[in-house]
Coordinates of C-alpha atoms in Angstrom, one line a residue:
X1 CA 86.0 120.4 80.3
X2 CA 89.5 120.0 80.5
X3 CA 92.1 119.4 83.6
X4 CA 93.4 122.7 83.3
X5 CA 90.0 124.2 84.0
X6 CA 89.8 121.9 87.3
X7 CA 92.5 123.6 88.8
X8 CA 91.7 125.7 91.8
X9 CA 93.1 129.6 90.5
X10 CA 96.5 130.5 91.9
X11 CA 96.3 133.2 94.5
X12 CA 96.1 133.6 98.3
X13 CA 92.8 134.7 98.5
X14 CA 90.9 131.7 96.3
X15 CA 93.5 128.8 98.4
X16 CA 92.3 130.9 101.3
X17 CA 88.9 130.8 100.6
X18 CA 88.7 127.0 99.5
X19 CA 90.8 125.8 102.4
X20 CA 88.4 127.5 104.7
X21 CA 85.3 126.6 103.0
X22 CA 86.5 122.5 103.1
X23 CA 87.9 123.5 106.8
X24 CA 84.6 125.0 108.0
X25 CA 82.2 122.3 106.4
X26 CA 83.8 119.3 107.9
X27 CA 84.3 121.1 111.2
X28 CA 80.1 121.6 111.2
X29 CA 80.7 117.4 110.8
X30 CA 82.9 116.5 113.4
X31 CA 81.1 119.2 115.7
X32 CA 77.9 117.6 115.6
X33 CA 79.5 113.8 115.8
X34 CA 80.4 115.2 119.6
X35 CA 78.0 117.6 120.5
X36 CA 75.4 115.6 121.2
X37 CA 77.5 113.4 124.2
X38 CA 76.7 116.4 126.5
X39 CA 72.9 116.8 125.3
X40 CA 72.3 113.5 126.0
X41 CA 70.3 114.1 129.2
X42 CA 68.5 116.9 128.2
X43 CA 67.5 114.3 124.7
X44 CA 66.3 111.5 126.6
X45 CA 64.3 114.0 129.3
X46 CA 62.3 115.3 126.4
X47 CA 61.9 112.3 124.8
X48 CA 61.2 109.7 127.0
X49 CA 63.7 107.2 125.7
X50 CA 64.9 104.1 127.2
X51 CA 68.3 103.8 128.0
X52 CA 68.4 101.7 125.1
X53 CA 66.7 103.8 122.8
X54 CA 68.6 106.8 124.2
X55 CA 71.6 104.9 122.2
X56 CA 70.6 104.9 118.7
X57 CA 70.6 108.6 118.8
X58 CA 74.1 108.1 118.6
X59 CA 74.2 105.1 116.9
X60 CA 71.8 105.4 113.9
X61 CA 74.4 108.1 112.7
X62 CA 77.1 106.3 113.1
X63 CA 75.7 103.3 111.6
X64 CA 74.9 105.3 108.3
X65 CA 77.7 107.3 108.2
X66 CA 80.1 104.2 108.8
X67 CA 78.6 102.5 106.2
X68 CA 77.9 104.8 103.1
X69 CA 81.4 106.3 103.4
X70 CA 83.1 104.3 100.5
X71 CA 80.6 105.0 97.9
X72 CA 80.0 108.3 99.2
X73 CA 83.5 108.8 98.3
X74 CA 82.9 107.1 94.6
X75 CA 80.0 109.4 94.2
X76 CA 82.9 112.4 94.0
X77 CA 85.0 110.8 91.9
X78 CA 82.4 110.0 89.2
X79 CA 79.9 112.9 89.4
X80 CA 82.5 115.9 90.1
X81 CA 83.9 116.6 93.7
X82 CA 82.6 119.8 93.9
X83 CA 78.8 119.0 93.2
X84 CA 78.9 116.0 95.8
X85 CA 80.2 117.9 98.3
X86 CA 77.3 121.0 98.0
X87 CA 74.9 117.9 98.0
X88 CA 75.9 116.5 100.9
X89 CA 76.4 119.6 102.8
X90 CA 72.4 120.3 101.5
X91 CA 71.2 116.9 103.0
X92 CA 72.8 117.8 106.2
X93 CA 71.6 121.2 106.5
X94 CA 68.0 119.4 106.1
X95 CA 68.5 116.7 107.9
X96 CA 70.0 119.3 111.3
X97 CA 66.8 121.1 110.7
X98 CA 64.5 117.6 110.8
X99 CA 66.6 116.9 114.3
X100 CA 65.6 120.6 116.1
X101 CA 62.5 120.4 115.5
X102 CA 61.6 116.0 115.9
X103 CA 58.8 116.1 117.9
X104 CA 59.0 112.4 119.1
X105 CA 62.0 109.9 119.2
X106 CA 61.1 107.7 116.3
X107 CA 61.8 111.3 114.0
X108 CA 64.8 112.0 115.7
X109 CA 66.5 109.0 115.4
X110 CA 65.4 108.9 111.6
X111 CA 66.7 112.8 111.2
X112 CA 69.9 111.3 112.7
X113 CA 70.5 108.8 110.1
X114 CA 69.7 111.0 107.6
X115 CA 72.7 113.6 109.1
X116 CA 74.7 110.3 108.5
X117 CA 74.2 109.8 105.1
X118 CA 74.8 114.1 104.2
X119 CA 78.0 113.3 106.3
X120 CA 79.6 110.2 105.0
X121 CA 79.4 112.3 101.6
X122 CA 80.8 115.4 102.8
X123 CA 83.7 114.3 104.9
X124 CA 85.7 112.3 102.2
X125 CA 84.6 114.9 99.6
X126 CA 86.4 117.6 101.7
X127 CA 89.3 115.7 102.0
X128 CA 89.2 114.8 97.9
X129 CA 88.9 118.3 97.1
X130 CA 92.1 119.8 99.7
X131 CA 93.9 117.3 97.8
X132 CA 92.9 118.2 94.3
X133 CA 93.3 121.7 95.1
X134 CA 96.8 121.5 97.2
X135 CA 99.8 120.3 95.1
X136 CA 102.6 118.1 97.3
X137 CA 104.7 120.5 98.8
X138 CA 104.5 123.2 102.0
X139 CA 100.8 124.4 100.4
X140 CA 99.4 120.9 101.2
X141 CA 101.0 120.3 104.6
X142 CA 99.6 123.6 106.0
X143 CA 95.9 122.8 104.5
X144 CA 96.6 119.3 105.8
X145 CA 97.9 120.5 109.6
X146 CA 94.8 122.3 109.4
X147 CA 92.3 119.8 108.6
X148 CA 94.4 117.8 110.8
X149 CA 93.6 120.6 113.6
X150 CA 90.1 120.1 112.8
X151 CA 89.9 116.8 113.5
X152 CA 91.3 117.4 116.7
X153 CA 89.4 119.9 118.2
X154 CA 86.1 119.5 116.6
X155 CA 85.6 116.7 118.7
X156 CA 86.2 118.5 122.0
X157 CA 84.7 121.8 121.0
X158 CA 81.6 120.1 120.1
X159 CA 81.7 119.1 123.5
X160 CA 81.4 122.8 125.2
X161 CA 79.2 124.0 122.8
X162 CA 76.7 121.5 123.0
X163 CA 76.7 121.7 127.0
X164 CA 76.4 125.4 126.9
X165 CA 73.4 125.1 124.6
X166 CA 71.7 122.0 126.5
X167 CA 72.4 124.2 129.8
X168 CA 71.3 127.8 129.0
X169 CA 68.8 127.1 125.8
X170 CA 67.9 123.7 124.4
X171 CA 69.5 120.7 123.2
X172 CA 68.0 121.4 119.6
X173 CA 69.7 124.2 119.3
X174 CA 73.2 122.6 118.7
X175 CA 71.3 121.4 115.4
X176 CA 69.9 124.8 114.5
X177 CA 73.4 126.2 114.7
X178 CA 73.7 123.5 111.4
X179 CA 71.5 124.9 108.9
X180 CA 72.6 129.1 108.3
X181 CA 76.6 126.9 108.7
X182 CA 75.1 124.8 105.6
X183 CA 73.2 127.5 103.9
X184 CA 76.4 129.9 103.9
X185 CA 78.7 127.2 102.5
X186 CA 76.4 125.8 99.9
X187 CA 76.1 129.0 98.5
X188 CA 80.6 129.9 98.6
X189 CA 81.3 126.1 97.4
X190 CA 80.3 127.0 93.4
X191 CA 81.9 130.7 93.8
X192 CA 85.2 129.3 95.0
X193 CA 85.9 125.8 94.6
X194 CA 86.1 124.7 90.8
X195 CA 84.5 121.4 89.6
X196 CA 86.8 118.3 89.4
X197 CA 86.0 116.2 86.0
X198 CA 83.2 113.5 86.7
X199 CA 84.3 110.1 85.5
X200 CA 82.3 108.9 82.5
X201 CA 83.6 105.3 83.2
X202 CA 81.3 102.5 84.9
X203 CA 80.6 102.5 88.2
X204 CA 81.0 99.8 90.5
X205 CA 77.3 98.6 91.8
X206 CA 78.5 95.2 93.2
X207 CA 81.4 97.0 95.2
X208 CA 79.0 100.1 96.4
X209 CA 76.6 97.3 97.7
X210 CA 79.1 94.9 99.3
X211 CA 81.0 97.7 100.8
X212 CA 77.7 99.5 102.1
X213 CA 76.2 96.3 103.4
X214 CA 79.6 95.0 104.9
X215 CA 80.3 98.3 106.4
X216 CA 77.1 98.5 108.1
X217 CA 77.1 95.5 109.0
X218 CA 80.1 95.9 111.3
X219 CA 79.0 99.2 112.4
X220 CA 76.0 97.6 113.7
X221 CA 76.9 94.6 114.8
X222 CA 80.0 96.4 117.5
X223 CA 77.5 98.8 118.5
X224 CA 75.0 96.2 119.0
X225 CA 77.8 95.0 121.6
X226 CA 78.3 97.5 123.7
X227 CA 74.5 96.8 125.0
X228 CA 73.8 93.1 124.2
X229 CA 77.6 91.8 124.7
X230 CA 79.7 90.0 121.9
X231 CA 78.3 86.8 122.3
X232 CA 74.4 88.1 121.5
X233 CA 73.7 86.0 118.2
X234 CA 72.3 89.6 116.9
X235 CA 76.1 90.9 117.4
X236 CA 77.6 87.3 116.4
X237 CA 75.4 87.0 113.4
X238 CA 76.3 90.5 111.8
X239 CA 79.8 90.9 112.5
X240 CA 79.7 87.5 110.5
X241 CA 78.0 89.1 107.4
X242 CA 80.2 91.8 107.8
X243 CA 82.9 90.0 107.3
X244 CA 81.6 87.9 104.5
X245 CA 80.3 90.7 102.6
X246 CA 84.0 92.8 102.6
X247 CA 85.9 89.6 101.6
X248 CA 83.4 89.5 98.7
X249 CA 84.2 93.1 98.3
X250 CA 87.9 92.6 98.4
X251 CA 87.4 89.8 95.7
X252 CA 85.2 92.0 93.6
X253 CA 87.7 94.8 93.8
X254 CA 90.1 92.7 92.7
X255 CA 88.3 92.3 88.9
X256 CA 86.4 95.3 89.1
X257 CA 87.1 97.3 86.0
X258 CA 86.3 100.3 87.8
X259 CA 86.8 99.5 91.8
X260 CA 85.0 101.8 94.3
X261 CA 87.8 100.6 96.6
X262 CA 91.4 100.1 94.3
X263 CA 93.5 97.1 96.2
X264 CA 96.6 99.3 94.6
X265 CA 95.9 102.2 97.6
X266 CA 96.8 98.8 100.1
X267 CA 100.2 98.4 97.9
X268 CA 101.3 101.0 99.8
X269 CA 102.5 99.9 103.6
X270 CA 102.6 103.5 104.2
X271 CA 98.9 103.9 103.2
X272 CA 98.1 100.4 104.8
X273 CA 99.5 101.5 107.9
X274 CA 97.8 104.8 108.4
X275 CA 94.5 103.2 107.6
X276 CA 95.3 100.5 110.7
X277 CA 96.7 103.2 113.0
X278 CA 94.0 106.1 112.4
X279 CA 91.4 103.0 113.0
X280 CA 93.1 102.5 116.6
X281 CA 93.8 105.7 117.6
X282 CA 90.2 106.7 117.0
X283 CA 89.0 104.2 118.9
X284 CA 90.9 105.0 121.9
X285 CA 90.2 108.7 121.2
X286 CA 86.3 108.0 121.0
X287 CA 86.5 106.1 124.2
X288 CA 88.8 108.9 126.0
X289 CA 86.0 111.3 125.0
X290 CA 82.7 109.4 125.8
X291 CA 84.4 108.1 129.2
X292 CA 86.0 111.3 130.5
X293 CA 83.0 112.8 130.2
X294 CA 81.0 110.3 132.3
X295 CA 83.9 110.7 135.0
X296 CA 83.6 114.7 135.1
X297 CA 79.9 114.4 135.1
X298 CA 78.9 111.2 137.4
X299 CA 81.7 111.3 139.7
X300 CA 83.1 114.8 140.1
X301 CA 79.9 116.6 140.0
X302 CA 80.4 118.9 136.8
X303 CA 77.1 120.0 135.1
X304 CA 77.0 119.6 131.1
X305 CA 78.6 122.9 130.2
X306 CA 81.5 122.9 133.4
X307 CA 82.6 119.5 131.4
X308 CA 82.5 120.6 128.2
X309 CA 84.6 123.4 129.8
X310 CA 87.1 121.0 131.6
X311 CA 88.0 120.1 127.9
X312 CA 89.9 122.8 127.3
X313 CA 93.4 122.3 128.2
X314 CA 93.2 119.7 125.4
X315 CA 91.9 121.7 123.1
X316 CA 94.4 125.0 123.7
X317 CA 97.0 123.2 123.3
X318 CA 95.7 120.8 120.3
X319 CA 95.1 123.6 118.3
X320 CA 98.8 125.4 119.4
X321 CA 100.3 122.2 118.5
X322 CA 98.9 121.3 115.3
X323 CA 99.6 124.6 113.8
X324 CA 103.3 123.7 114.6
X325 CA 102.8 120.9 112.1
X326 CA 104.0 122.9 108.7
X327 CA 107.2 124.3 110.3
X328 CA 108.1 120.8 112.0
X329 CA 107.4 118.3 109.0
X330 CA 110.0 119.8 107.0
X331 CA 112.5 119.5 109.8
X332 CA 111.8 116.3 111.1
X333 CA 110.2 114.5 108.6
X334 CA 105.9 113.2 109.0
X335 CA 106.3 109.9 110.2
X336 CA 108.7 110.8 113.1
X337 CA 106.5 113.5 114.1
X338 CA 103.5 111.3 114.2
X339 CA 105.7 108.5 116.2
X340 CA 106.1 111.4 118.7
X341 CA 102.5 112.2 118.8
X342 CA 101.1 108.8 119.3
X343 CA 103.7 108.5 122.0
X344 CA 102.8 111.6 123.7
X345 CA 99.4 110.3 123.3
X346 CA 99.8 106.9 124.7
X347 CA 101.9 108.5 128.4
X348 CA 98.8 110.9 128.6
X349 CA 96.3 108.1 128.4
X350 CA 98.1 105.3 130.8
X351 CA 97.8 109.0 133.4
X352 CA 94.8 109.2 132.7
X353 CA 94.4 105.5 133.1
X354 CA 95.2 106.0 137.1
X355 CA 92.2 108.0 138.4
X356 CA 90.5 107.0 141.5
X357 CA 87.6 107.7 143.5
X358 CA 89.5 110.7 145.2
X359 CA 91.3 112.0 142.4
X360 CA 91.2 115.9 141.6
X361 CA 90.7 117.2 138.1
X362 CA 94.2 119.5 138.4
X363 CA 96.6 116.2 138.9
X364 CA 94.4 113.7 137.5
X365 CA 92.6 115.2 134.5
X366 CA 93.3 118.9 133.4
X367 CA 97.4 117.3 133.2
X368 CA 96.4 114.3 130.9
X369 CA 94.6 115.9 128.8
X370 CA 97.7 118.4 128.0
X371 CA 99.3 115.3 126.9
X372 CA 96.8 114.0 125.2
X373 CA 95.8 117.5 123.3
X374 CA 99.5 117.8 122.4
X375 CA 99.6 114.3 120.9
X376 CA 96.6 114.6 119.0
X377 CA 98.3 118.4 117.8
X378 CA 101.1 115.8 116.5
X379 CA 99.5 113.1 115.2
X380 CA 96.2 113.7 113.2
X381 CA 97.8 115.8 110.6
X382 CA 100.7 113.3 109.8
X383 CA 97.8 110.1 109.8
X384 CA 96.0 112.1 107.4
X385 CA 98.9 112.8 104.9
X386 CA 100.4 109.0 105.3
X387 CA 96.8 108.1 104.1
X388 CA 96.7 109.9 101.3
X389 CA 100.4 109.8 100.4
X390 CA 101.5 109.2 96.6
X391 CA 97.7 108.7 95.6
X392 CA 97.0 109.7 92.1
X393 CA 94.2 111.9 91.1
X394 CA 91.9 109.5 89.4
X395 CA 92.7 108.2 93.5
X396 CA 91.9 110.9 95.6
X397 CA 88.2 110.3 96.6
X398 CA 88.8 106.3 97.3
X399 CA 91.4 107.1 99.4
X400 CA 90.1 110.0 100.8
X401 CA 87.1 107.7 101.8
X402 CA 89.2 104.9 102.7
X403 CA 90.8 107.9 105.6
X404 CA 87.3 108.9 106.9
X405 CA 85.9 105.0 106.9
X406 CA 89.0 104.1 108.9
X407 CA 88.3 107.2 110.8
X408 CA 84.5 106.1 111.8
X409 CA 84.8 102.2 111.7
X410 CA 88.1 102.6 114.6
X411 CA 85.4 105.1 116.7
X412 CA 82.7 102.7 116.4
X413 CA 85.0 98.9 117.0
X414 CA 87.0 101.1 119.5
X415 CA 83.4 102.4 121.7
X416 CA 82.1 99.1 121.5
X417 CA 85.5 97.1 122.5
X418 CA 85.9 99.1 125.6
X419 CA 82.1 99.4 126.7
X420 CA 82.2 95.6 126.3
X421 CA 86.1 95.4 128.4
X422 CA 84.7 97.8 131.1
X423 CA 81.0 96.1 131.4
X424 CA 81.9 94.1 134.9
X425 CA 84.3 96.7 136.2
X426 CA 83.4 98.0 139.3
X427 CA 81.0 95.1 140.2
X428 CA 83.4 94.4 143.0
X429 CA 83.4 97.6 145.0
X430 CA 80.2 96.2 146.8
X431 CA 80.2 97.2 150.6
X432 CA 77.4 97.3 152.8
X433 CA 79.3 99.7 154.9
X434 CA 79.5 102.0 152.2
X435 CA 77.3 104.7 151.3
X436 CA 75.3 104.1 147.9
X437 CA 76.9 107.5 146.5
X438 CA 80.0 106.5 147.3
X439 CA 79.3 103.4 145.9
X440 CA 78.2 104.6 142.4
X441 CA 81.2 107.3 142.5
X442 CA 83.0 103.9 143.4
X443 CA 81.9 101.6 140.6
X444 CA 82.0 104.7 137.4
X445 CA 85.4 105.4 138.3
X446 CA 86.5 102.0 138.0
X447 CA 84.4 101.9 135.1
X448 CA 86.0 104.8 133.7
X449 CA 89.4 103.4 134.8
X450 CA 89.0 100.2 133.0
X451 CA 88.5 101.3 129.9
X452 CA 90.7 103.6 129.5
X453 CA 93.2 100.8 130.2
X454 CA 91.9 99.5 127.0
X455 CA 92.6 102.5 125.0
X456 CA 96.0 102.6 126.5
X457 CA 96.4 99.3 124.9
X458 CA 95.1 100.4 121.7
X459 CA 97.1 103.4 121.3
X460 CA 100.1 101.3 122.5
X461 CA 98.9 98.7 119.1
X462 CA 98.6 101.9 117.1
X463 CA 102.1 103.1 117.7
X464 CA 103.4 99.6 116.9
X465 CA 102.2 99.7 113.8
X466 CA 103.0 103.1 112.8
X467 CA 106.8 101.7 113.8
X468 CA 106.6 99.0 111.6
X469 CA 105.0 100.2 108.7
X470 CA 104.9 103.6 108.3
X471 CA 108.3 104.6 109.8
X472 CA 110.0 102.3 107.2
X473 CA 107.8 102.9 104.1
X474 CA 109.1 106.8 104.5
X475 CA 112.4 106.2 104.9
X476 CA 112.4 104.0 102.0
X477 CA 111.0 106.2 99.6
X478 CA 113.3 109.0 101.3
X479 CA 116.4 107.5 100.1
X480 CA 114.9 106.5 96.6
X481 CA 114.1 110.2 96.3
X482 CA 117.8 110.9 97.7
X483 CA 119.3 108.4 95.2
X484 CA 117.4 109.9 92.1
X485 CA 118.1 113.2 92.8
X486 CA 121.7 112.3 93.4
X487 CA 121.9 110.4 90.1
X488 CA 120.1 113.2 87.9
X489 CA 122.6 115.7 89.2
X490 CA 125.8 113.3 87.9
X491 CA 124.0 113.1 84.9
X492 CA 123.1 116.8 84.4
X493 CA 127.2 116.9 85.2
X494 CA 128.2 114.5 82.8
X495 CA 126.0 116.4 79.9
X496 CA 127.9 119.4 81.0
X497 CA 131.2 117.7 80.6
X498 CA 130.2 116.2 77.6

């Protein structure tokens, strides 16, 4: 098999088709990542779970996904991209089906993890295989706007659909919805999408176990937080091993022959610096989500499906935005746009940041959001592309991965840092002359207000960052490209001369 015969065929309809099969799949991801915040009631109705158990719903596919997406990743780059990705897509087409019809909460929870694993393949396979099949150039930065655009409003989406299904039919049915989405995929993948080259070199056990364990470990050991509190031995203990086991991978990476995880993709402060900045702005974007929606629900009175509803002004304009992306990068350049979007970002959050207990969702909400949907518009494609920016091909999969693990670890670190900074907030508002609902509405908004707060702050660390890393990195390599095309053209002119 040669590279020749790896190469998507030229046309509009096949990049058409492969852009919207990669779109479509990790869409069905993302989708199901936030469609269960707004089932959550209906869940822990039928099941019976604890408040606590009600959590690793979440959580167990977080954990897994978190922590298998590095070698899940490796998997692509050794076995064929194409193969790994229809694999993945398979187990979570099964696994969706295992959740709809669990008929206790020890089988949903298990179904869960097992959507994890189908996921952690599939995401950084999708990525690996737009960037195998888009050369650099205005080809990639649409297909990466629109991935970008996924991103965006997958999350949010997820969030209507799955309160229009737990409202009119079932909670379950938001996983159905999985499976003919799988089945229809699975079957395009092989008709559409040619096969990368598998790897015949070694693979990297040692790494794919220390980055697994480590991963996992600090996937489970912040979400442990957000319940037991940082100081819980549990949480002290495997945040610990977490960070034990990824300085061991770091130090195996560094003599690997082979590295699930090559140190060279950190060489990069452009790369670096998207890794660190997607990682924040995730976590503030996880939080904006999962606390915004408490707020519309507990506190201004909206049933599952009116707040998956009040989401929309973000995702309009996201989706408006981010299709602006290939028309602006050229103009502007990706690292100014994404300074822009984080910016954007950051005023929308410190807004939303303000509510109080007599705030109305016009002024204090739907306005934010606009913000916060045109930032995200701005951003997500331009984090995306620093990530994978300059990456050879025998590269694409570990940084691909390396994109989707900062992706997951900053939305699991970022939940559990705010839960933990907004755990006492609203302890205060105690009055016996109060009434006990305005009390609660009282105490959640506070709640609410507190931790955004906290993902003001983090989105303030992310732009910081993308300042002082990735705004530089760009420019640099901008003027080396400058100066070497300046210098072939004297020498073109001297041969001329000559």
């Amino acid at each position: 098999m040669t590279h020749t015969a790896n190469r998507p065929v030229a046309g509009r309809i096949n990049s058409t088709a492969i852009l919207a099969i990669i779109l479509i799949s990790y869409f069905m991801i993302l989708l199901d990542n936030s469609i269960i915040f707004t089932g959550l009631p209906s869940i822990q109705s039928s099941m019976g779970y604890s408040a606590t158990g009600l959590s690793w719903v979440q959580d167990a596919y977080t954990l897994v996904f978190g922590g298998l997406l590095l070698l899940g990743a490796r998997l692509g780059d050794i076995f064929g991209r194409r193969r790994v990705f229809v694999s993945g897509l398979a187990i979570f087409a099964i696994a969706s089906f295992l959740v709809g019809v669990a008929p206790n909460g020890w089988w949903l929870i298990a179904a869960r993890a097992l959507q994890g694993v189908g996921a952690a393949v599939v995401a950084p396979a999708s990525l690996s295989l737009l960037t195998a099949s888009f050369p650099p150039g205005p080809e990639r930065t649409r297909a990466v706007a629109w991935y970008g655009a996924a991103a965006g409003i997958g999350a949010s989406l997820g969030l209507v659909i799955g309160g229009a299904l737990a409202d009119w039919v079932s909670w379950r049915a938001g996983f159905f919805i999985n499976v003919p989405i799988g089945i229809a995929m699975i079957a395009l993948a092989p008709r559409f999408i040619p096969e990368t080259e598998p790897n015949s070199g070694r693979f990297d056990v040692a790494g794919a176990v220390l980055a697994t364990l480590g991963m996992t470990a600090l996937v489970f050991g912040t979400v442990n937080s957000a319940e037991a509190g940082w100081t819980s031995p549990i949480t002290v203990a495997t945040l610990a091993a977490g960070a034990i086991l990824l300085t061991l991978l770091f130090l195996n990476e560094a003599r690997a022959e082979q590295p699930i995880m090559p140190l060279r993709l950190f060489r990069s402060r452009e790369r670096s610096g998207a890794y660190a900045a997607r990682m924040l702005y995730l976590g503030a974007m996880i939080g904006f989500f999962y606390f915004t929606t408490q707020l519309l629900q507990g506190v201004m009175g909206f049933s599952a499906f009116q707040a998956g509803i009040a989401f929309f002004p973000m995702t309009i304009v996201n989706f408006a935005v981010a299709m602006l992306i290939p028309r602006l990068t050229p103009r502007f350049g990706n690292s100014a746009i994404l300074s822009v979007g984080i910016a954007v970002t950051l005023a929308g959050m410190a807004w939303l940041s303000l509510v109080h207990p007599g705030s109305t969702y016009l002024t204090a909400i739907a306005l934010p959001m606009i913000l916060i949907g045109a930032g995200q518009g701005l951003a997500f494609a331009p984090l995306t592309s620093a990530g994978i920016s300059g990456v050879e091909a025998e590269d694409a999969g570990a940084a691909s991965g390396l994109v989707n693990t900062a992706h997951q670890l900053g939305s699991a670190l970022g939940l559990g840092i705010l839960v933990a900074v907004s755990a006492g907030a609203g302890a205060s508002s105690d009055d016996a002359t109060t009434a006990l609902t305005d009390h609660v509405s009282t105490a959640l908004t506070d709640h609410v207000s507190t931790a955004l707060t906290a993902g003001t702050a983090l989105l303030a660390a992310c732009l910081v960052i993308v300042l002082a890393l990735i705004v530089p990195a760009t420019r640099t390599r901008s003027t080396t490209k400058q100066f070497e095309q300046e210098k072939g053209s004297r020498d073109v002119a001297l041969v001329d001369r000559g």
